[in-house]
Tab-separated table of C-alpha atoms in Angstrom:
chain	number	residue	atom	x	y	z
A	1	VAL	CA	-15.831	-26.367	-9.420
A	2	ILE	CA	-11.916	-26.135	-9.679
A	3	LEU	CA	-10.807	-23.567	-7.266
A	4	ASN	CA	-7.222	-23.306	-8.272
A	5	ASP	CA	-4.377	-20.671	-6.382
A	6	THR	CA	-5.270	-17.938	-7.810
A	7	ASP	CA	-9.364	-18.176	-7.351
A	8	SER	CA	-10.943	-15.684	-6.108
A	9	GLY	CA	-13.700	-13.751	-5.277
A	10	ASP	CA	-13.228	-11.440	-8.334
A	11	THR	CA	-13.554	-14.721	-10.291
A	12	ILE	CA	-15.976	-16.778	-8.079
A	13	LYS	CA	-20.005	-16.166	-8.640
A	14	LEU	CA	-22.036	-17.620	-6.261
A	15	ASN	CA	-25.605	-16.845	-8.322
A	16	SER	CA	-28.525	-18.181	-7.383
A	17	SER	CA	-29.146	-21.469	-4.953
A	18	ALA	CA	-25.811	-22.340	-6.514
A	19	TYR	CA	-23.299	-23.452	-3.113
A	20	LEU	CA	-20.257	-24.487	-2.426
A	21	LEU	CA	-19.974	-26.448	0.719
A	22	TYR	CA	-17.804	-24.623	3.308
A	23	SER	CA	-14.177	-25.007	4.690
A	24	GLU	CA	-11.705	-22.836	5.340
A	25	LYS	CA	-9.575	-23.470	2.500
A	26	ILE	CA	-13.008	-22.601	0.615
A	27	ALA	CA	-13.340	-19.696	2.546
A	28	GLY	CA	-10.428	-18.406	1.697
A	29	TYR	CA	-11.000	-17.850	-2.013
A	30	PHE	CA	-14.409	-15.495	-1.653
A	31	SER	CA	-12.699	-12.017	-0.488
A	32	ASN	CA	-16.166	-9.899	-1.185
A	33	GLY	CA	-19.269	-11.380	0.777
A	34	ALA	CA	-20.182	-14.213	0.848
A	35	PHE	CA	-22.212	-16.683	3.982
A	36	LYS	CA	-21.946	-19.053	5.073
A	37	VAL	CA	-25.124	-20.963	6.241
A	38	THR	CA	-26.472	-24.496	8.621
A	39	ASP	CA	-27.920	-26.742	6.025
A	40	ILE	CA	-30.944	-29.306	6.565
A	41	ASN	CA	-28.640	-32.198	6.918
A	42	GLY	CA	-25.715	-30.034	8.984
A	43	GLN	CA	-23.342	-29.772	6.843
A	44	GLN	CA	-21.458	-25.836	5.826
A	45	ARG	CA	-22.592	-24.549	3.016
A	46	ILE	CA	-21.825	-21.364	1.190
A	47	TYR	CA	-23.739	-19.142	-0.488
A	48	GLY	CA	-23.070	-15.553	-2.740
A	49	THR	CA	-25.933	-12.905	-1.326
A	50	CYS	CA	-27.321	-12.965	2.229
A	51	ALA	CA	-30.523	-13.913	0.478
A	52	ASN	CA	-30.267	-17.124	-0.926
A	53	ALA	CA	-28.302	-18.345	1.729
A	54	ALA	CA	-30.761	-17.372	4.246
A	55	LYS	CA	-33.253	-19.639	2.503
A	56	TYR	CA	-31.377	-23.114	3.352
A	57	ALA	CA	-30.011	-21.844	6.324
A	58	PHE	CA	-31.865	-24.434	8.833
A	59	ASP	CA	-31.067	-22.848	12.302
A	60	GLY	CA	-32.302	-18.947	11.194
A	61	VAL	CA	-28.055	-17.753	11.320
A	62	VAL	CA	-26.633	-16.554	8.262
A	63	THR	CA	-22.677	-15.188	9.023
A	64	LEU	CA	-21.244	-12.732	7.007
A	65	LEU	CA	-17.679	-14.282	5.997
A	66	ASN	CA	-15.467	-10.964	4.465
A	67	ASN	CA	-16.184	-7.148	4.214
A	68	TYR	CA	-18.679	-6.681	1.160
A	69	THR	CA	-19.029	-3.881	-0.818
A	70	GLY	CA	-21.797	-3.769	-3.383
A	71	THR	CA	-25.402	-3.220	-4.301
A	72	GLU	CA	-27.763	-5.815	-3.236
A	73	ILE	CA	-30.177	-5.174	-0.242
A	74	ILE	CA	-30.083	-7.604	2.505
A	75	TYR	CA	-33.671	-8.809	2.570
A	76	SER	CA	-34.666	-10.317	5.512
A	77	GLY	CA	-37.013	-13.112	3.157
A	78	SER	CA	-39.911	-14.983	4.065
A	79	THR	CA	-38.811	-15.928	7.479
A	80	SER	CA	-37.337	-14.425	10.817
A	81	MET	CA	-33.721	-14.624	10.379
A	82	THR	CA	-30.063	-13.624	12.210
A	83	LEU	CA	-27.088	-12.037	10.141
A	84	ASP	CA	-24.144	-11.646	11.714
A	85	LEU	CA	-21.769	-9.091	10.120
A	86	ASN	CA	-18.837	-11.391	11.932
A	87	GLY	CA	-16.792	-8.566	12.624
A	88	TYR	CA	-17.464	-7.226	9.713
A	89	THR	CA	-18.317	-4.994	7.229
A	90	TYR	CA	-21.035	-4.557	4.664
A	91	THR	CA	-20.552	-1.194	2.384
A	92	TYR	CA	-24.309	-0.607	0.144
A	93	THR	CA	-23.106	1.784	-2.615
A	94	GLY	CA	-26.763	1.357	-4.138
A	95	SER	CA	-29.574	4.405	-3.939
A	96	GLU	CA	-32.592	2.695	-1.526
A	97	ASN	CA	-31.358	0.930	1.429
A	98	ILE	CA	-28.938	-1.021	3.875
A	99	VAL	CA	-31.589	-3.665	4.886
A	100	ASP	CA	-34.882	-4.233	4.070
A	101	VAL	CA	-37.800	-6.018	6.161
A	102	ASN	CA	-39.535	-7.029	2.664
A	103	TYR	CA	-42.018	-9.289	4.526
A	104	PRO	CA	-44.987	-9.106	7.556
A	105	ASN	CA	-44.941	-11.652	10.141
A	106	VAL	CA	-40.889	-11.881	10.651
A	107	THR	CA	-38.203	-10.155	12.589
A	108	LEU	CA	-34.807	-8.980	11.143
A	109	THR	CA	-31.317	-9.376	14.047
A	110	VAL	CA	-28.828	-8.233	12.408
A	111	LYS	CA	-25.058	-8.250	14.641
A	112	ASN	CA	-21.771	-7.512	14.673
A	113	GLY	CA	-21.201	-5.600	12.386
A	114	LYS	CA	-21.368	-2.533	11.021
A	115	LEU	CA	-23.891	-1.328	8.040
A	116	VAL	CA	-22.497	1.418	5.839
A	117	ALA	CA	-24.080	3.024	2.721
A	118	THR	CA	-22.140	5.392	0.649
A	119	ASN	CA	-24.570	6.731	-1.755
A	120	GLU	CA	-26.563	10.751	-0.218
A	121	ASN	CA	-29.588	9.103	-1.023
A	122	SER	CA	-29.804	5.826	0.178
A	123	VAL	CA	-32.054	4.245	3.469
A	124	GLY	CA	-30.845	2.832	6.482
A	125	VAL	CA	-33.187	0.290	7.298
A	126	SER	CA	-36.996	1.174	5.321
A	127	MET	CA	-39.709	-1.245	6.885
A	128	ILE	CA	-42.590	-0.117	4.634
A	129	GLY	CA	-45.398	-1.563	2.847
A	130	MET	CA	-46.488	-0.202	-0.957
A	131	GLY	CA	-50.591	1.086	-1.721
A	132	ASN	CA	-51.869	-1.352	-0.209
A	133	ASN	CA	-49.876	-4.477	0.256
A	134	ASN	CA	-48.945	-3.034	4.540
A	135	LYS	CA	-46.682	-5.817	6.196
A	136	ASN	CA	-47.587	-5.614	9.576
A	137	ASN	CA	-46.088	-7.378	12.611
A	138	ARG	CA	-42.538	-6.877	11.299
A	139	GLY	CA	-39.039	-6.638	13.191
A	140	LEU	CA	-36.411	-5.760	12.934
A	141	VAL	CA	-33.168	-6.199	16.092
A	142	PHE	CA	-29.767	-4.902	15.991
A	143	GLU	CA	-27.320	-5.877	18.168
A	144	ASN	CA	-23.696	-5.174	18.226
A	145	VAL	CA	-24.505	-2.494	15.022
A	146	GLU	CA	-22.896	0.515	14.017
A	147	MET	CA	-24.752	1.955	10.576
A	148	THR	CA	-23.950	5.066	9.102
A	149	VAL	CA	-25.257	7.053	6.913
A	150	PRO	CA	-25.002	9.836	4.491
A	151	GLY	CA	-27.702	13.012	3.086
A	152	GLU	CA	-30.845	13.605	4.700
A	153	THR	CA	-32.143	10.762	5.264
A	154	TYR	CA	-33.639	8.161	7.448
A	155	GLY	CA	-31.204	5.679	9.808
A	156	ILE	CA	-34.722	4.141	10.394
A	157	VAL	CA	-37.989	4.928	9.314
A	158	THR	CA	-41.215	2.634	9.268
A	159	ASN	CA	-44.875	3.289	6.930
A	160	GLY	CA	-47.934	4.247	9.061
A	161	THR	CA	-50.707	2.582	7.983
A	162	GLU	CA	-49.118	-0.471	9.785
A	163	ASN	CA	-49.473	-2.032	13.089
A	164	GLY	CA	-48.216	-4.786	15.303
A	165	ASN	CA	-43.798	-3.561	13.329
A	166	SER	CA	-41.021	-3.663	16.838
A	167	ILE	CA	-37.119	-1.668	16.293
A	168	THR	CA	-34.815	-2.868	18.891
A	169	LEU	CA	-31.463	-1.701	19.644
A	170	ILE	CA	-28.713	-3.433	21.972
A	171	ASP	CA	-25.635	-2.421	22.195
A	172	SER	CA	-24.940	0.070	18.810
A	173	VAL	CA	-25.141	3.771	16.811
A	174	LEU	CA	-27.138	4.664	13.829
A	175	ASN	CA	-25.170	8.175	12.110
A	176	VAL	CA	-27.867	9.545	10.175
A	177	LYS	CA	-25.405	13.025	10.604
A	178	GLU	CA	-27.282	15.080	7.505
A	179	GLY	CA	-30.602	13.207	9.125
A	180	TYR	CA	-33.235	11.370	10.664
A	181	GLY	CA	-32.597	9.159	12.966
A	182	ILE	CA	-35.726	6.786	13.475
A	183	TYR	CA	-38.731	7.645	12.663
A	184	PHE	CA	-42.297	6.033	13.629
A	185	PRO	CA	-45.495	6.510	13.239
A	186	SER	CA	-46.236	2.651	13.452
A	187	GLU	CA	-48.993	0.901	15.545
A	188	GLY	CA	-46.730	-1.965	17.143
A	189	ASN	CA	-42.827	-0.522	19.658
A	190	VAL	CA	-38.829	1.508	19.701
A	191	GLN	CA	-36.929	-0.146	22.366
A	192	ILE	CA	-33.778	1.946	22.883
A	193	GLU	CA	-30.867	-0.361	25.076
A	194	ASN	CA	-26.923	0.401	25.530
A	195	SER	CA	-26.857	2.303	22.826
A	196	ALA	CA	-26.065	5.268	20.341
A	197	ILE	CA	-28.383	8.392	17.589
A	198	ASN	CA	-26.089	10.193	15.961
A	199	ALA	CA	-28.201	13.156	14.191
A	200	LYS	CA	-29.437	16.514	12.718
A	201	GLN	CA	-32.940	17.050	12.304
A	202	VAL	CA	-34.146	14.641	14.637
A	203	GLY	CA	-32.835	11.842	17.009
A	204	VAL	CA	-36.380	8.869	17.140
A	205	GLN	CA	-39.541	10.805	16.255
A	206	MET	CA	-42.736	8.545	17.453
A	207	CYS	CA	-45.677	9.861	15.520
A	208	ALA	CA	-47.677	6.049	17.674
A	209	GLY	CA	-47.162	3.007	19.053
A	210	SER	CA	-44.391	2.888	22.248
A	211	LEU	CA	-40.598	3.368	23.446
A	212	GLU	CA	-38.988	2.275	25.559
A	213	ILE	CA	-34.568	4.168	26.353
A	214	THR	CA	-32.770	2.389	29.365
A	215	GLY	CA	-29.332	1.877	29.575
A	216	ASP	CA	-26.587	4.100	30.903
A	217	LYS	CA	-24.364	4.176	27.880
A	218	THR	CA	-27.375	5.852	25.352
A	219	GLU	CA	-26.848	8.598	24.294
A	220	ILE	CA	-29.353	10.414	21.352
A	221	ASN	CA	-27.977	14.073	20.185
A	222	VAL	CA	-28.787	15.631	16.831
A	223	THR	CA	-27.631	19.074	15.946
A	224	GLY	CA	-29.930	20.378	14.221
A	225	LYS	CA	-32.710	23.528	14.771
A	226	PRO	CA	-36.290	22.914	13.725
A	227	GLN	CA	-36.968	23.567	10.048
A	228	GLU	CA	-40.741	24.822	8.334
A	229	LYS	CA	-43.330	21.479	7.527
A	230	THR	CA	-44.410	22.248	4.129
A	231	GLU	CA	-46.219	18.957	4.044
A	232	ASN	CA	-49.069	17.179	5.400
A	233	ASP	CA	-47.360	14.041	6.746
A	234	GLY	CA	-44.210	12.704	7.034
A	235	VAL	CA	-41.162	13.377	9.493
A	236	ILE	CA	-41.169	17.034	11.494
A	237	ALA	CA	-37.639	18.158	11.488
A	238	ASP	CA	-38.057	19.198	15.334
A	239	GLY	CA	-34.371	18.938	16.547
A	240	ALA	CA	-35.323	17.158	19.802
A	241	ALA	CA	-33.457	13.954	20.616
A	242	ILE	CA	-36.296	12.035	21.248
A	243	SER	CA	-40.072	13.850	19.947
A	244	ILE	CA	-43.138	13.467	20.975
A	245	VAL	CA	-46.140	13.325	18.727
A	246	GLU	CA	-50.065	13.728	19.067
A	247	ARG	CA	-51.493	14.485	15.512
A	248	GLU	CA	-55.034	14.274	13.668
A	249	GLY	CA	-55.545	10.689	12.353
A	250	TYR	CA	-52.524	8.361	12.814
A	251	GLN	CA	-52.413	5.951	15.502
A	252	ASP	CA	-52.452	6.567	19.267
A	253	LEU	CA	-49.215	6.617	21.164
A	254	GLY	CA	-48.465	3.365	24.059
A	255	THR	CA	-46.367	4.570	26.403
A	256	VAL	CA	-43.270	6.246	26.877
A	257	THR	CA	-40.363	5.709	29.219
A	258	ILE	CA	-37.193	7.140	29.615
A	259	GLU	CA	-34.981	5.523	32.196
A	260	ASN	CA	-31.249	6.271	31.509
A	261	GLY	CA	-29.033	7.735	28.702
A	262	LYS	CA	-27.706	11.110	27.356
A	263	PHE	CA	-30.356	13.657	25.165
A	264	VAL	CA	-28.106	16.438	24.136
A	265	SER	CA	-30.138	19.230	21.098
A	266	ALA	CA	-28.360	22.213	19.329
A	267	ASP	CA	-28.460	25.366	21.581
A	268	GLY	CA	-31.745	26.782	21.878
A	269	VAL	CA	-33.732	23.661	20.943
A	270	LYS	CA	-35.563	21.252	23.956
A	271	ALA	CA	-34.175	17.524	24.343
A	272	ILE	CA	-37.359	15.734	25.300
A	273	LYS	CA	-40.593	17.584	22.814
A	274	ALA	CA	-44.133	16.614	23.262
A	275	TYR	CA	-47.001	18.098	21.483
A	276	THR	CA	-49.712	18.552	18.962
A	277	PHE	CA	-49.511	19.014	15.766
A	278	ASN	CA	-51.659	20.644	12.955
A	279	ASN	CA	-51.244	18.978	9.473
A	280	THR	CA	-53.240	21.486	8.079
A	281	ASP	CA	-51.844	24.703	8.468
A	282	LYS	CA	-48.624	22.730	9.674
A	283	THR	CA	-48.382	24.236	13.454
A	284	GLU	CA	-47.467	22.318	16.564
A	285	GLY	CA	-49.608	23.094	20.145
A	286	ASP	CA	-49.338	22.512	24.125
A	287	TRP	CA	-50.460	19.108	24.539
A	288	GLU	CA	-51.985	19.285	27.990
A	289	THR	CA	-52.481	15.189	29.169
A	290	ALA	CA	-48.626	14.983	26.933
A	291	GLY	CA	-47.824	13.228	30.863
A	292	ASP	CA	-50.527	10.805	30.045
A	293	VAL	CA	-48.621	9.339	27.484
A	294	VAL	CA	-44.921	10.240	28.593
A	295	ALA	CA	-43.418	9.144	31.947
A	296	VAL	CA	-39.449	10.401	32.651
A	297	SER	CA	-37.554	8.202	35.029
A	298	GLY	CA	-34.014	9.603	34.623
A	299	GLY	CA	-31.411	10.305	32.516
A	300	ILE	CA	-29.438	13.722	31.425
A	301	PHE	CA	-31.151	15.835	29.275
A	302	SER	CA	-29.478	19.199	27.006
A	303	THR	CA	-32.369	21.061	28.775
A	304	GLU	CA	-34.591	21.375	31.258
A	305	VAL	CA	-37.944	18.771	31.626
A	306	PRO	CA	-40.910	19.659	31.426
A	307	SER	CA	-42.213	18.196	35.048
A	308	ALA	CA	-45.872	17.540	33.609
A	309	LEU	CA	-43.119	14.625	31.400
A	310	CYS	CA	-41.873	13.206	34.695
A	311	ASP	CA	-42.151	9.812	35.909
A	312	ASP	CA	-44.971	10.421	39.407
A	313	LYS	CA	-41.634	10.538	41.908
A	314	PHE	CA	-39.733	12.146	39.466
A	315	ILE	CA	-38.677	16.210	39.053
A	316	PRO	CA	-35.657	17.516	36.853
A	317	ALA	CA	-34.319	19.402	39.371
A	318	VAL	CA	-31.368	19.080	39.383
A	319	TYR	CA	-29.183	21.081	36.936
A	320	ASP	CA	-24.896	21.233	35.848
A	321	GLU	CA	-22.824	24.713	35.581
A	322	ALA	CA	-19.988	23.140	34.583
A	323	THR	CA	-21.351	20.787	32.391
A	324	GLY	CA	-24.730	22.764	31.344
A	325	LEU	CA	-27.040	20.078	31.658
A	326	TYR	CA	-30.341	18.841	33.162
A	327	THR	CA	-30.736	15.733	35.176
A	328	VAL	CA	-33.754	14.074	36.191
A	329	VAL	CA	-33.770	11.891	39.294
A	330	LYS	CA	-35.834	10.892	41.685
A	331	ASP	CA	-38.327	13.516	44.642
A	332	GLU	CA	-37.037	11.920	48.133
A	333	GLU	CA	-40.139	14.132	49.281
A	334	LYS	CA	-42.401	11.465	47.452
A	335	PRO	CA	-42.195	7.637	49.078
């Protein structure tokens, strides 16, 4: 390949397994995307798509070299990998999902940049198997990532028939201002550390698995009012920042622990809800043993947390008149 000074990423196309050896000068010829990896021989290569680059990344790391705009989905591929956005923005203009963890037993880590969808029908991250093609033990890690998805859609969604799936947010932000932050009906776990979720219909909804929330920078804001549920299955738009739902036909809930953070729902809507849901008549019910699953030991909430949901040594006692917020605190009377 001979490159001229006038060449750019608009004229150079690296399809399939085609690559160029990396140098700063060669990288400068690309203006839209391009991905750098280190191969088995220690050479650095440039590929046109993340999926092709990942096949040859000996250390499992793929690095984005420029801002990207286009319809290419970020696929995990069949081995665990890390996509380092390198401070750039990956703008997805298609109508499916920005990220797809598309193999079982694989963890995809994305870090250091922004993911942006422009189509209102697109999803942020899909971890859904099709039919009998279940994809157990899939993992997604966002670290220092801001993802923005328009439309009444999902930030991150998993499949209720699957086992061992995990979602981890560290120092990250999900913006799904017309939709649902995280919907997790899988057996597995969700971990949120010093991260923010801005949504309309629900912040995080757990219908199975375990949830752990830590970090004083964690903040979940939900702006919408509860909506009538018409389908037997799927997410419930209950308006809660944190929603834990015991539902017949779903896998078991594990534990839900909230140690810190700020959780705000719309006026008159509970910040944290734990309830049963009847899939047949679409009604909510009291969940008398919710305290066996949920343990809140800190955090600030827009509504008072039921004492049954507080950890054994904590109480929802402090109300701030200036802010209208409630804080869960340690019960000093309990050793």
